[in-house]
mmCIF file of C-alpha atoms in Angstrom:
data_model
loop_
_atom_site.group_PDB
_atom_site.id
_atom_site.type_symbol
_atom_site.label_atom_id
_atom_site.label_comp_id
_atom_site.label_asym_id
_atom_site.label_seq_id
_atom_site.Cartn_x
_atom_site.Cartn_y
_atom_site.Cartn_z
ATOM 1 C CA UNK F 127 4.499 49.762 -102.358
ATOM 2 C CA UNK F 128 6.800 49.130 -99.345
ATOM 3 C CA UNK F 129 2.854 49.361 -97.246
ATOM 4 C CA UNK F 130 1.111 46.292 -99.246
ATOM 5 C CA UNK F 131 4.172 44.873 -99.011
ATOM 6 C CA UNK F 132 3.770 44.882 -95.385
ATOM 7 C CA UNK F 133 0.481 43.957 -95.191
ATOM 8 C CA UNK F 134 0.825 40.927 -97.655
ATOM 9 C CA UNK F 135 3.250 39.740 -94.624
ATOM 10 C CA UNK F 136 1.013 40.459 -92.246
ATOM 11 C CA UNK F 137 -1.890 38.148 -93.995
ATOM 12 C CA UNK F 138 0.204 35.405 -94.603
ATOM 13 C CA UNK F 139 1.403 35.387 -90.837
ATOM 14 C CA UNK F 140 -1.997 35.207 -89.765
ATOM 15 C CA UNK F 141 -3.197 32.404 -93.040
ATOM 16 C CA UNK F 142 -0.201 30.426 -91.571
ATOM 17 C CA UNK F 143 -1.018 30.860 -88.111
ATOM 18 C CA UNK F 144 -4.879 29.596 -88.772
ATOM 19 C CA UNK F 145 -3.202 26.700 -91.202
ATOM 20 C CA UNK F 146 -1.062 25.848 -88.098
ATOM 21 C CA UNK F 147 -4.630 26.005 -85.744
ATOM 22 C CA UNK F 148 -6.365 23.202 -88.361
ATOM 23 C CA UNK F 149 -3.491 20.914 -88.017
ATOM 24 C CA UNK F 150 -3.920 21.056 -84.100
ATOM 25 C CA UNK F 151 -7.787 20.895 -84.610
ATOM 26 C CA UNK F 152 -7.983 17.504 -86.539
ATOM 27 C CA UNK F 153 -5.378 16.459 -83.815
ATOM 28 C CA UNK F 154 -8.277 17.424 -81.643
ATOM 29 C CA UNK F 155 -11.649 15.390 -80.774
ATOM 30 C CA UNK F 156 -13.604 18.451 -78.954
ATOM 31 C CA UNK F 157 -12.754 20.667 -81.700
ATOM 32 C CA UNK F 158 -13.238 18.230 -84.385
ATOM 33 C CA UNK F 159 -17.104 18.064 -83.318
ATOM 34 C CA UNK F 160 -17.625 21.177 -83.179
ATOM 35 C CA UNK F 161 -18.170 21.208 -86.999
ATOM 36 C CA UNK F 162 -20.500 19.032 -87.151
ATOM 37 C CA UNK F 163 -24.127 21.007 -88.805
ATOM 38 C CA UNK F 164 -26.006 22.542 -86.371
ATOM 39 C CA UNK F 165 -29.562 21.321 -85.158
ATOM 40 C CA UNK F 166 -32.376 22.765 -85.986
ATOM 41 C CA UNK F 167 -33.473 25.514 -82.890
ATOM 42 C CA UNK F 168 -37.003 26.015 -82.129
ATOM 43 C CA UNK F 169 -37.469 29.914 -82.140
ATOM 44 C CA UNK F 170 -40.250 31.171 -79.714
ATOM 45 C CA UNK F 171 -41.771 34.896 -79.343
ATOM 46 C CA UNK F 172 -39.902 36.954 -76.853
ATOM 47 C CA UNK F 173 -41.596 39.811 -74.521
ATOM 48 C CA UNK F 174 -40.748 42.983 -75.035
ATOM 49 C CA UNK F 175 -39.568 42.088 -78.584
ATOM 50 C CA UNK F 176 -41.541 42.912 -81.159
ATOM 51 C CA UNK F 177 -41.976 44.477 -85.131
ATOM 52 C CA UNK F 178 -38.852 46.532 -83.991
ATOM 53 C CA UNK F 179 -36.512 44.190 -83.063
ATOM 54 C CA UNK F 180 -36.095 42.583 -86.561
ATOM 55 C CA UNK F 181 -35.503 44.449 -89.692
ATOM 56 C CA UNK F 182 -35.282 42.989 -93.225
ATOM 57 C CA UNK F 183 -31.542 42.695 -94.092
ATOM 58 C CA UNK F 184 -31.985 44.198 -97.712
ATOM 59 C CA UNK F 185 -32.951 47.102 -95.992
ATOM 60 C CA UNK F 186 -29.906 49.193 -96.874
ATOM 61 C CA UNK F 187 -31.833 52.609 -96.632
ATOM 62 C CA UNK F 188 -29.013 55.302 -94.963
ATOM 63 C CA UNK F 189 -32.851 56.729 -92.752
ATOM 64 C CA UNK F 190 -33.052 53.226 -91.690
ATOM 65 C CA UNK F 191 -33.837 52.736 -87.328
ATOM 66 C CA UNK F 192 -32.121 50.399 -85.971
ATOM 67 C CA UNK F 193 -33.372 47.075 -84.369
ATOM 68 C CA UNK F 194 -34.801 47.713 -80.982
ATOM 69 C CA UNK F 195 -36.579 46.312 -78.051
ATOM 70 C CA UNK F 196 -38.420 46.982 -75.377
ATOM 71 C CA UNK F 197 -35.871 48.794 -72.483
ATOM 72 C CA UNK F 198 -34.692 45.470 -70.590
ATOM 73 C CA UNK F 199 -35.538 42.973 -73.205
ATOM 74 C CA UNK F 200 -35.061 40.197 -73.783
ATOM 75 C CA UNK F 201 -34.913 39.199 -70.289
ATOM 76 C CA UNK F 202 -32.133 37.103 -69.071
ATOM 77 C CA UNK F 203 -32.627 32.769 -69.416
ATOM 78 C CA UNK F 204 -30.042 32.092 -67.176
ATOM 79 C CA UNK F 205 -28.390 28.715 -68.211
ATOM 80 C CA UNK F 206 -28.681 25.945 -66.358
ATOM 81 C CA UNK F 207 -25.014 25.243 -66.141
ATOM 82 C CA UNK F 208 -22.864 28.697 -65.948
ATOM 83 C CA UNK F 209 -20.306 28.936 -68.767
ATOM 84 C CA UNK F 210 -16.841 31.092 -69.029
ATOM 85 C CA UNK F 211 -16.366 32.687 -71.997
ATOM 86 C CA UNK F 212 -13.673 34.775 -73.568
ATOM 87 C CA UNK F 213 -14.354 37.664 -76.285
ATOM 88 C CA UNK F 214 -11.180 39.250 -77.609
ATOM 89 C CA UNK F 215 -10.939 42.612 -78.158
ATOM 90 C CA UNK F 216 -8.056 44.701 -79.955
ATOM 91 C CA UNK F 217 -9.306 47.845 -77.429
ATOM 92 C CA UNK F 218 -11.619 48.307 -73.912
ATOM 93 C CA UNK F 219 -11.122 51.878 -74.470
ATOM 94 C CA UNK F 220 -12.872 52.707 -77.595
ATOM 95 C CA UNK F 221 -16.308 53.876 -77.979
ATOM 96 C CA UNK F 222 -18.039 50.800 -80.104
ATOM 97 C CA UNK F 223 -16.249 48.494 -77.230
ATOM 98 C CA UNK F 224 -19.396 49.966 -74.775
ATOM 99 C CA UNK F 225 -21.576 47.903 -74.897
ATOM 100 C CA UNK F 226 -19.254 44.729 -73.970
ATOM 101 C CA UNK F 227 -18.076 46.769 -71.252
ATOM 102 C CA UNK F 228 -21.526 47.686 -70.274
ATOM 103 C CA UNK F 229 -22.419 44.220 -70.052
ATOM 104 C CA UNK F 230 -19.864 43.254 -67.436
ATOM 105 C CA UNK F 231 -20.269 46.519 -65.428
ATOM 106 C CA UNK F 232 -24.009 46.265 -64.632
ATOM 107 C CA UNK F 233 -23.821 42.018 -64.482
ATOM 108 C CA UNK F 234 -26.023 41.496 -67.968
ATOM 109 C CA UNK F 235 -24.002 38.451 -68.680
ATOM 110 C CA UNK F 236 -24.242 36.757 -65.414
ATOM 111 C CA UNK F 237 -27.932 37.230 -65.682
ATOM 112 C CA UNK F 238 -27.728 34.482 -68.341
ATOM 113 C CA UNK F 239 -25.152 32.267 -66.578
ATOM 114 C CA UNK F 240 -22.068 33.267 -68.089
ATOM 115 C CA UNK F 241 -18.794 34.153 -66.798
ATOM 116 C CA UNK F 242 -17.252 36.413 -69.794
ATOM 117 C CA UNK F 243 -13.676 37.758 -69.803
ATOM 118 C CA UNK F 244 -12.830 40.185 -72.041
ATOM 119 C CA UNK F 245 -9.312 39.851 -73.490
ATOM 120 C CA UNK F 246 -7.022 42.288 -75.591
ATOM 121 C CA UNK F 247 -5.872 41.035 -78.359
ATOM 122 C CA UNK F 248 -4.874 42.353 -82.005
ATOM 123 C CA UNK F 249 -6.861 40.232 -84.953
ATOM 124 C CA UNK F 250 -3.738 38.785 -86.240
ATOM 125 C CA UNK F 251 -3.320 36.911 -82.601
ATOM 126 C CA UNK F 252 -7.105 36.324 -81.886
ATOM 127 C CA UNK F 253 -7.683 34.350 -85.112
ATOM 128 C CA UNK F 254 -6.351 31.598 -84.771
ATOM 129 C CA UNK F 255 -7.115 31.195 -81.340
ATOM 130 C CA UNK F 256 -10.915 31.720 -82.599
ATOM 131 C CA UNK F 257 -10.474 28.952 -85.144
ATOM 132 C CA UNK F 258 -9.356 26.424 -82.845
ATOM 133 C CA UNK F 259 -11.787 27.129 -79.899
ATOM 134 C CA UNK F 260 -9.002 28.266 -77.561
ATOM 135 C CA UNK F 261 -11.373 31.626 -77.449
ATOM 136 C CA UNK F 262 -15.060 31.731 -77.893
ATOM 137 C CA UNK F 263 -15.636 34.805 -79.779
ATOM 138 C CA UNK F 264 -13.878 38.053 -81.204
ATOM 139 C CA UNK F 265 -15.043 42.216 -80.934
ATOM 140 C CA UNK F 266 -13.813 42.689 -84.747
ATOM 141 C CA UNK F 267 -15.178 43.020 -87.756
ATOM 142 C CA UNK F 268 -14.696 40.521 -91.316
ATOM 143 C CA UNK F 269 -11.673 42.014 -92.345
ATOM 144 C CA UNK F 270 -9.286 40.261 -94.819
ATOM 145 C CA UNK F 271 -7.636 38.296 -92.932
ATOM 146 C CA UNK F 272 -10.822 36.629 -91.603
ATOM 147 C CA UNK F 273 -12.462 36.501 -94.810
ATOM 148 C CA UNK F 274 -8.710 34.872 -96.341
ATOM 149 C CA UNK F 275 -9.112 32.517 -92.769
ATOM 150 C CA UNK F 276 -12.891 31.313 -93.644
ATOM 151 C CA UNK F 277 -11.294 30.429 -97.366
ATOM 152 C CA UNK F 278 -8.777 28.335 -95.865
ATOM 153 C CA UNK F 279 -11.803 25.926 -93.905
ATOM 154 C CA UNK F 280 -12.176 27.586 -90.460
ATOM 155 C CA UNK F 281 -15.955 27.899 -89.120
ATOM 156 C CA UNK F 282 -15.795 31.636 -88.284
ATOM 157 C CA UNK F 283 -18.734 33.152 -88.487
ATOM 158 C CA UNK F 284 -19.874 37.026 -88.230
ATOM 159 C CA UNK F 285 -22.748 36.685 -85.604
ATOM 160 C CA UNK F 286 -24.029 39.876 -84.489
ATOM 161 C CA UNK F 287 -23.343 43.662 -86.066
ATOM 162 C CA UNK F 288 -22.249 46.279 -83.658
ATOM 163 C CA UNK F 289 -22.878 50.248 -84.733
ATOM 164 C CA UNK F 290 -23.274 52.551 -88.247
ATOM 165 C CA UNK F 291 -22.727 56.418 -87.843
ATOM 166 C CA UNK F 292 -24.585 59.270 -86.813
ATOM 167 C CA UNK F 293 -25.785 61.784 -89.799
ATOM 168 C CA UNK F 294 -23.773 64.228 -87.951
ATOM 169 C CA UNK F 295 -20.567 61.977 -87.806
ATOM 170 C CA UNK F 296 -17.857 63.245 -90.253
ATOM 171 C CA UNK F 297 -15.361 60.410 -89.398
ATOM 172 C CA UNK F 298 -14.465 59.367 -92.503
ATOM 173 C CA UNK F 299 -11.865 60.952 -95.879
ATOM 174 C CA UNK F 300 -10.945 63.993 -95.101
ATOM 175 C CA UNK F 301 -8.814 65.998 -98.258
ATOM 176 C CA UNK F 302 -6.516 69.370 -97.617
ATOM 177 C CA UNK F 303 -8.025 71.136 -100.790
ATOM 178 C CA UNK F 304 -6.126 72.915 -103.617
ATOM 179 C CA UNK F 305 -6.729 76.178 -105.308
ATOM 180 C CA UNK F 306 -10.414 76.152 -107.306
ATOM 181 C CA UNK F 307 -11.445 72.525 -105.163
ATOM 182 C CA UNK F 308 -14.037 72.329 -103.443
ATOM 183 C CA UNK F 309 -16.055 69.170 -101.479
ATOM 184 C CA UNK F 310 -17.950 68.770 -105.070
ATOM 185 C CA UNK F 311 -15.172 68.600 -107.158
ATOM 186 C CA UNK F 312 -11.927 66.932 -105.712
ATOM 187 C CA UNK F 313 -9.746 64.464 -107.935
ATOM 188 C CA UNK F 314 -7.966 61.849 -105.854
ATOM 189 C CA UNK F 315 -6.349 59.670 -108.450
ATOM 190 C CA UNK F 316 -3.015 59.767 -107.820
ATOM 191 C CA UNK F 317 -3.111 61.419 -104.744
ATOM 192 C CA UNK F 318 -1.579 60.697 -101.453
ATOM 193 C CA UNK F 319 -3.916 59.156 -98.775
ATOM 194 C CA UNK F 320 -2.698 58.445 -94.985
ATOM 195 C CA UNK F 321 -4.078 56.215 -92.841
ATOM 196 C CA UNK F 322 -3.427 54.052 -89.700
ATOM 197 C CA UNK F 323 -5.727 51.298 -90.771
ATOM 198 C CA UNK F 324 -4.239 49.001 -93.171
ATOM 199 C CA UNK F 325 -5.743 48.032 -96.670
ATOM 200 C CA UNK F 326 -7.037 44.667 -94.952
ATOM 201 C CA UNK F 327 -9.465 46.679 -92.783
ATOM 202 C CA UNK F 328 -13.238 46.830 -93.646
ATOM 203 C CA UNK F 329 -12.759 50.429 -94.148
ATOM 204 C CA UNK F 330 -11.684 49.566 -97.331
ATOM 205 C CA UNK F 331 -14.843 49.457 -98.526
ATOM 206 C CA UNK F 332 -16.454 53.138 -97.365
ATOM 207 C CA UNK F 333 -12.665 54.714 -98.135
ATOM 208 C CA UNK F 334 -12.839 53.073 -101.981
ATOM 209 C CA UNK F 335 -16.147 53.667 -102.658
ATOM 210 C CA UNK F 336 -15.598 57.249 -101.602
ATOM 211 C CA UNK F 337 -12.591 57.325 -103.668
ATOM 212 C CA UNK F 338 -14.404 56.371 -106.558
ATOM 213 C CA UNK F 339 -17.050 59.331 -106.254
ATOM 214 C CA UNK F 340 -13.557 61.465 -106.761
ATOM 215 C CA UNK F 341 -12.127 59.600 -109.481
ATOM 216 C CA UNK F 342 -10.180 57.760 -107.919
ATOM 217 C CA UNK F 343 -9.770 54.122 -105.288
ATOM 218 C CA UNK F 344 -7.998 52.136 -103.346
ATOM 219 C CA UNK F 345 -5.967 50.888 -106.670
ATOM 220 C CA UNK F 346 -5.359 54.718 -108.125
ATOM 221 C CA UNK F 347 -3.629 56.261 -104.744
ATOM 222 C CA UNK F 348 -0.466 56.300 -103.395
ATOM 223 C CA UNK F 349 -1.539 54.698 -100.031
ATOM 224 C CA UNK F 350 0.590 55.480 -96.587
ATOM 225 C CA UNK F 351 -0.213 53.481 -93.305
ATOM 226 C CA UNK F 352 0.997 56.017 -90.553
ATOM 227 C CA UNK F 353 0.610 55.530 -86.780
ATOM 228 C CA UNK F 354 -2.562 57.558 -84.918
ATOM 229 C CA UNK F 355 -0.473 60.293 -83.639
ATOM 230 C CA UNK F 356 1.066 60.844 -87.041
ATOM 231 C CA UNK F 357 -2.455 60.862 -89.582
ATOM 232 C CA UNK F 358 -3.717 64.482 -88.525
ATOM 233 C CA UNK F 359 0.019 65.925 -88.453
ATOM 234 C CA UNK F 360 0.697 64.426 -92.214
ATOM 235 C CA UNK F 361 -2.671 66.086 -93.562
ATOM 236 C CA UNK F 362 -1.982 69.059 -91.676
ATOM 237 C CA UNK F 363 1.900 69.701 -92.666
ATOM 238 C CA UNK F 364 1.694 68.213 -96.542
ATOM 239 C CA UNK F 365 2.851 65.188 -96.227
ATOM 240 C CA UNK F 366 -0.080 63.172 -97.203
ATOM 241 C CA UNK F 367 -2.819 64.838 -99.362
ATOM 242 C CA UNK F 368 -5.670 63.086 -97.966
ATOM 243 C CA UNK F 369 -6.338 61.238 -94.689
ATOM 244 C CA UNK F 370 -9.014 58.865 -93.189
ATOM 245 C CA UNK F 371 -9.854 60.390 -89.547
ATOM 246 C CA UNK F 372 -11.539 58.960 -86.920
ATOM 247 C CA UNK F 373 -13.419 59.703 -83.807
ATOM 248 C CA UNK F 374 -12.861 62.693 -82.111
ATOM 249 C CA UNK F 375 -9.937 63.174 -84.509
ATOM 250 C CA UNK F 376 -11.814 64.767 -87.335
ATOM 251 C CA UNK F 377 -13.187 67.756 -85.214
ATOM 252 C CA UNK F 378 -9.435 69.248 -85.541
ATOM 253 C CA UNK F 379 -10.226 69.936 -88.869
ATOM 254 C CA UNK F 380 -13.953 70.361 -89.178
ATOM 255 C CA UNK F 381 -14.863 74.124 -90.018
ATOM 256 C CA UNK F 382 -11.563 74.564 -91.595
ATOM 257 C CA UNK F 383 -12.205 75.867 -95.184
ATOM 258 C CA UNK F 384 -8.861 74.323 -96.361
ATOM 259 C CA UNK F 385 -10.074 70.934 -95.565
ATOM 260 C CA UNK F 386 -13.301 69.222 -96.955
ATOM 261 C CA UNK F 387 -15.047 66.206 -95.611
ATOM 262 C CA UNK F 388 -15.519 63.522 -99.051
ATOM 263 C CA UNK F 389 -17.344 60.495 -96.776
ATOM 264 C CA UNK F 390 -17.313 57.534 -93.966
ATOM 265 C CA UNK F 391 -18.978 54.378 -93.261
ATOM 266 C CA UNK F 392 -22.286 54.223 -94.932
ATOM 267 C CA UNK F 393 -25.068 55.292 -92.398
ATOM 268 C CA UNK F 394 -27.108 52.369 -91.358
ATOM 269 C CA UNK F 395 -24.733 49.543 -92.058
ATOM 270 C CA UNK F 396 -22.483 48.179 -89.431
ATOM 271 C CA UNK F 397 -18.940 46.764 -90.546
ATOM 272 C CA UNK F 398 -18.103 44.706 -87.427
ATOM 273 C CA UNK F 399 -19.193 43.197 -84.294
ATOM 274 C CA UNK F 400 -19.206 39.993 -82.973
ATOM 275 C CA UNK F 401 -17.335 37.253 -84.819
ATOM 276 C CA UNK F 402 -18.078 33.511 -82.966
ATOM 277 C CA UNK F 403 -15.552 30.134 -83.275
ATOM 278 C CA UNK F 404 -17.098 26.526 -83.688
ATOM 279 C CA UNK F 405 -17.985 26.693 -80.095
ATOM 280 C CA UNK F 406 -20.582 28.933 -80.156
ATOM 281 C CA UNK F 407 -21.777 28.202 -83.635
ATOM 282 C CA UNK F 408 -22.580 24.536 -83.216
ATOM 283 C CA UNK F 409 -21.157 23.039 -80.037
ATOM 284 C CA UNK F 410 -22.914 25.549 -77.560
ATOM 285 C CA UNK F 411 -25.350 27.122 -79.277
ATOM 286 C CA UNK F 412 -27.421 28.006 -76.188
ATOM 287 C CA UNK F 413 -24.061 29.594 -75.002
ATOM 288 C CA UNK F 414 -23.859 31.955 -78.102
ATOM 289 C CA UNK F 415 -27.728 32.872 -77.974
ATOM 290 C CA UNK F 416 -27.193 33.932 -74.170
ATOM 291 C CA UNK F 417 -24.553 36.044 -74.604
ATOM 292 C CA UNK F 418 -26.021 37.549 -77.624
ATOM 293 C CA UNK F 419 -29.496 38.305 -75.328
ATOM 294 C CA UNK F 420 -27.138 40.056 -72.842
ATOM 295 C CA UNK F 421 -25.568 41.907 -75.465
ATOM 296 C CA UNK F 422 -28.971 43.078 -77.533
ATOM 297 C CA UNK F 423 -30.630 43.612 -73.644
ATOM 298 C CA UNK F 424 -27.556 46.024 -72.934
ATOM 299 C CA UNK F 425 -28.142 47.813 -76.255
ATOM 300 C CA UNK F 426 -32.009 48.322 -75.361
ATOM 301 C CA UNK F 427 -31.126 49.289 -72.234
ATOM 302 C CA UNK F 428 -28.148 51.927 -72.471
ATOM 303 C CA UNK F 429 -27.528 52.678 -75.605
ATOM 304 C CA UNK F 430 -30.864 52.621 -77.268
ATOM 305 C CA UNK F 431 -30.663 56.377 -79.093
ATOM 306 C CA UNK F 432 -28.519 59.265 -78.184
ATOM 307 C CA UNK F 433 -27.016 58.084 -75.081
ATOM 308 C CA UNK F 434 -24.748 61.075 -74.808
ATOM 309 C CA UNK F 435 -28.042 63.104 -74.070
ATOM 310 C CA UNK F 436 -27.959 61.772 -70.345
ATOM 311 C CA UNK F 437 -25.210 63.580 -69.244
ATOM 312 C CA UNK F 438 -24.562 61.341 -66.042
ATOM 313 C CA UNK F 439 -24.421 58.852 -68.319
ATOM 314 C CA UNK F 440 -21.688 60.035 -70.357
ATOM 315 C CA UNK F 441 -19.937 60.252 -67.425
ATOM 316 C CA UNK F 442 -20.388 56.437 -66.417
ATOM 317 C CA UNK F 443 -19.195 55.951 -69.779
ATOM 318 C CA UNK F 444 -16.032 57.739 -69.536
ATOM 319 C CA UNK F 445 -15.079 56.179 -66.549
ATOM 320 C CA UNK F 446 -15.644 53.185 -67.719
ATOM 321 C CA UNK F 447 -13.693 53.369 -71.165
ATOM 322 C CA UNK F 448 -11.142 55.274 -68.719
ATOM 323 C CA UNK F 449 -10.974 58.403 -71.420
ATOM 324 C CA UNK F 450 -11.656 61.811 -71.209
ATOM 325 C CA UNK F 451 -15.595 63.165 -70.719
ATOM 326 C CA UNK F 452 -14.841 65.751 -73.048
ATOM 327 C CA UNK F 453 -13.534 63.810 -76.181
ATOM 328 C CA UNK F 454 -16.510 61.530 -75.411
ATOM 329 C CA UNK F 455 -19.033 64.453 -75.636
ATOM 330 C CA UNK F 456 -17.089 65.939 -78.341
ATOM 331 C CA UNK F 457 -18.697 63.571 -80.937
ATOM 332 C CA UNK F 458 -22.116 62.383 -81.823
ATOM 333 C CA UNK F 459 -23.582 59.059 -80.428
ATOM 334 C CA UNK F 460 -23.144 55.453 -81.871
ATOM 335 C CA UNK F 461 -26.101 54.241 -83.854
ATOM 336 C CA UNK F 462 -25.586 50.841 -81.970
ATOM 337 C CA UNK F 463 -26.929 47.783 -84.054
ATOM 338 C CA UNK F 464 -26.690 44.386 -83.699
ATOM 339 C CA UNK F 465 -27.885 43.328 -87.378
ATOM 340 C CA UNK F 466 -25.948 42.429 -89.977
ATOM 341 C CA UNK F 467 -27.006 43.966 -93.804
ATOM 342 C CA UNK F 468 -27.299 41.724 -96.662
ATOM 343 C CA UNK F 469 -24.235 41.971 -98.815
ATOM 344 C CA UNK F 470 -22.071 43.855 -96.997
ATOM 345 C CA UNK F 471 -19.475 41.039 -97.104
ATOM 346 C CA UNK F 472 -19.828 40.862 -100.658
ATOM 347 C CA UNK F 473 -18.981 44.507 -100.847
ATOM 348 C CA UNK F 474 -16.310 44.008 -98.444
ATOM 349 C CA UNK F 475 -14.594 41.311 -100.504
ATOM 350 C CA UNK F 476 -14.769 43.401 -103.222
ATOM 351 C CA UNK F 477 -12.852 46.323 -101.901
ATOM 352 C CA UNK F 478 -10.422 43.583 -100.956
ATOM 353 C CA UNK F 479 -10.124 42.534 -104.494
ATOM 354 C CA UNK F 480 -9.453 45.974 -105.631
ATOM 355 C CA UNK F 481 -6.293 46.241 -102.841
ATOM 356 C CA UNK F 482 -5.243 43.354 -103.757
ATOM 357 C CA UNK F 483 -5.495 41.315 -100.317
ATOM 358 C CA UNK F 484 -7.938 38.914 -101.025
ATOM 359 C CA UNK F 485 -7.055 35.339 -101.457
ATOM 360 C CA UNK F 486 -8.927 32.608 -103.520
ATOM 361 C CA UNK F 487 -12.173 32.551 -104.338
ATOM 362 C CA UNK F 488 -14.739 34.792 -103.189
ATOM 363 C CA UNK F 489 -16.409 33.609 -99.989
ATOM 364 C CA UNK F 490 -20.696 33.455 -100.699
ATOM 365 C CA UNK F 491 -22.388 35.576 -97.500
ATOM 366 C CA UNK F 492 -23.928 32.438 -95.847
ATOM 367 C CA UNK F 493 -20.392 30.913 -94.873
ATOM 368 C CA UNK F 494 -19.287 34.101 -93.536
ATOM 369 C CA UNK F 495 -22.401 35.590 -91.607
ATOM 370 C CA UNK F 496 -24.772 33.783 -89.213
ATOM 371 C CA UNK F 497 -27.840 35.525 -88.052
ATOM 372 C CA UNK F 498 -29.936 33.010 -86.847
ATOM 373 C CA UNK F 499 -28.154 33.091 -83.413
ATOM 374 C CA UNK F 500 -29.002 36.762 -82.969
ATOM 375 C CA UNK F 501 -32.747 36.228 -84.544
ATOM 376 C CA UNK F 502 -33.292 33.743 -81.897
ATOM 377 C CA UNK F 503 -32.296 36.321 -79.060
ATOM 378 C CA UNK F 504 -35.259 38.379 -80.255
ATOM 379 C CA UNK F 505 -38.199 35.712 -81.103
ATOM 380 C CA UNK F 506 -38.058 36.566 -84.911
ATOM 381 C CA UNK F 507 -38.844 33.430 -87.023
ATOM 382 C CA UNK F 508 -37.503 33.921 -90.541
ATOM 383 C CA UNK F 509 -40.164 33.421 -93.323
#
């Protein structure tokens, strides 16, 4: 109780924080604009992009390959005037952060004439500053608070997807099992379930419908929001039942017969990515299709299958994300994706519901996602 009370805090800092950014946007002419619909883009075929690079959204198959071009496609169309553009970021050290970071190590955004900065910044701060244009776009995902944000007027759109799970990923619910359980059989109602990510996170979604396999969800647990040093200790010691473990976490327990792995993020399906403001959307539209051609290019380039395979690679990597080779290698690769699935922020919302952080009325997919901007990068011309 004393946790959604928390986080009920915690969404109606950031709701009155985006209130607060309207109020300076109407006050403001540039941003004001920015609104204004969007003209129609002419779409043309792009080398090195082809069949692969688009996949139909309904596509929700857990086998499905990802989007992918051609190793250096789409090439760079530098702008003709270079733009500087912020993406915030609540981490540069995690492992779905690589490809931004790729980008500015080997110069893929400069290619296309832009001059991006990569900020760290928790959601709660980076929303508002989204909203009102004071940064251009945000390395997050459509939690609640940005769905809750979108219901109160703001044009913030999800833009581009950024990874779904390896098979062989067991990130996810992990449950200390009691006498006669087993993986199969496991009843969670009522059960204790610890967690550093908060009820407003997308993992809502994976972590209730997993629940619910188990008789139980997100509104039949006793749910505790402990910090990332504490989650493993808590399963380990008894005092939490069940816990959601992340990357490279969950290898501490994997093998353990005491402990049995009940689900993650559904294979194939990205819960986060890119999220652009007003700027990108409609006032520089060219800017938001450049930086999402460096960003698919980088993809195609680095991280196109199992980029741990390359070992010098991996090494790069860790240097870059300034963490440990080991703990890198310790984990399968990132299924990177830029796509976004249909109705996955339907399913979101709905998890939302069921934790009881949503507010007002459900928000319908084509005011939350944009994927025309991302379509455009790759030449595919929607039917």
């Amino acid at each position: 109780m004393h946790t959604r009370t928390r986080f009920s805090a915690l969404t109606l800092v950031v709701a009155g924080s985006l209130l607060a950014a309207a109020g300076c946007a109407k006050e403001d002419d540039n941003t004001t604009d920015s609104a204004a619909p969007a003209k129609p883009r002419t779409v043309k075929a792009v080398a090195g992009c082809g069949k692969a690079s688009w996949t139909d959204p309904s596509d929700l198959a857990k086998d499905r390959a990802p989007a992918r071009c051609a190793k250096g496609a789409p090439a760079p169309r530098p702008l003709s005037k270079e733009r500087s553009l912020t993406i915030a970021t609540g981490t540069l050290s995690a492992e779905y952060v690589a490809p931004l970071q790729m980008a500015v190590e080997k110069g893929e955004f400069k290619k296309e004439g832009l001059d991006v900065h990569l900020k760290v910044l928790p959601t709660p701060d980076a929303l508002p500053l989204l909203a009102k244009g004071d940064i251009d776009a945000q390395w997050a995902a459509p939690e609640a608070a940005v769905m809750n944000g979108i219901t109160s007027g703001f044009t913030i759109k999800w833009a581009a997807g950024n990874f779904s799970p390896d098979p062989r990923s067991k990130s996810g619910l992990w449950v200390k099992l009691k006498k006669g359980e087993s993986a199969d059989h496991v009843p969670m109602a009522g059960r204790k379930l610890g967690t550093m990510i908060g009820k407003g996170s997308v993992i809502s979604y994976p972590m209730d419908t997993t629940l619910k396999k188990h008789g139980g969800g997100l509104d039949k647990i006793q749910f505790q929001q402990l910090g990332s040093a504490d989650v493993l200790t808590a399963l380990q010691n008894g005092g939490t039942d069940s816990a959601w473990l992340l990357d490279p976490v969950w290898r501490k327990v994997d093998g353990d017969e005491r402990y049995a792995f009940l689900g993650g993020q559904p294979r194939g399906e990205p819960l986060g990515g890119l999220l652009f403001g007003p700027d990108l959307l409609t006032k520089d539209p060219d800017a938001g299709v450049a930086l999402l051609r460096a960003y698919i290019r980088t993809v195609n380039t680095y991280f196109a299958g199992d980029y741990k395979a390359d070992k010098a690679f991996v090494s790069d990597l860790a240097k870059l994300l300034k963490t440990d080779e080991a703990v890198l290698r310790s984990t399968p690769s990132l299924r990177m994706d830029w796509e976004i699935r249909s109705g996955t922020t339907d399913r979101l919302q709905a998890a939302y519901e069921t934790a009881g952080v949503a507010e007002g009325d459900k928000v319908p997919e084509n005011e939350a996602v944009d994927r025309k901007l991302y379509e455009e990068a790759v030449g595919h011309k929607p039917s």
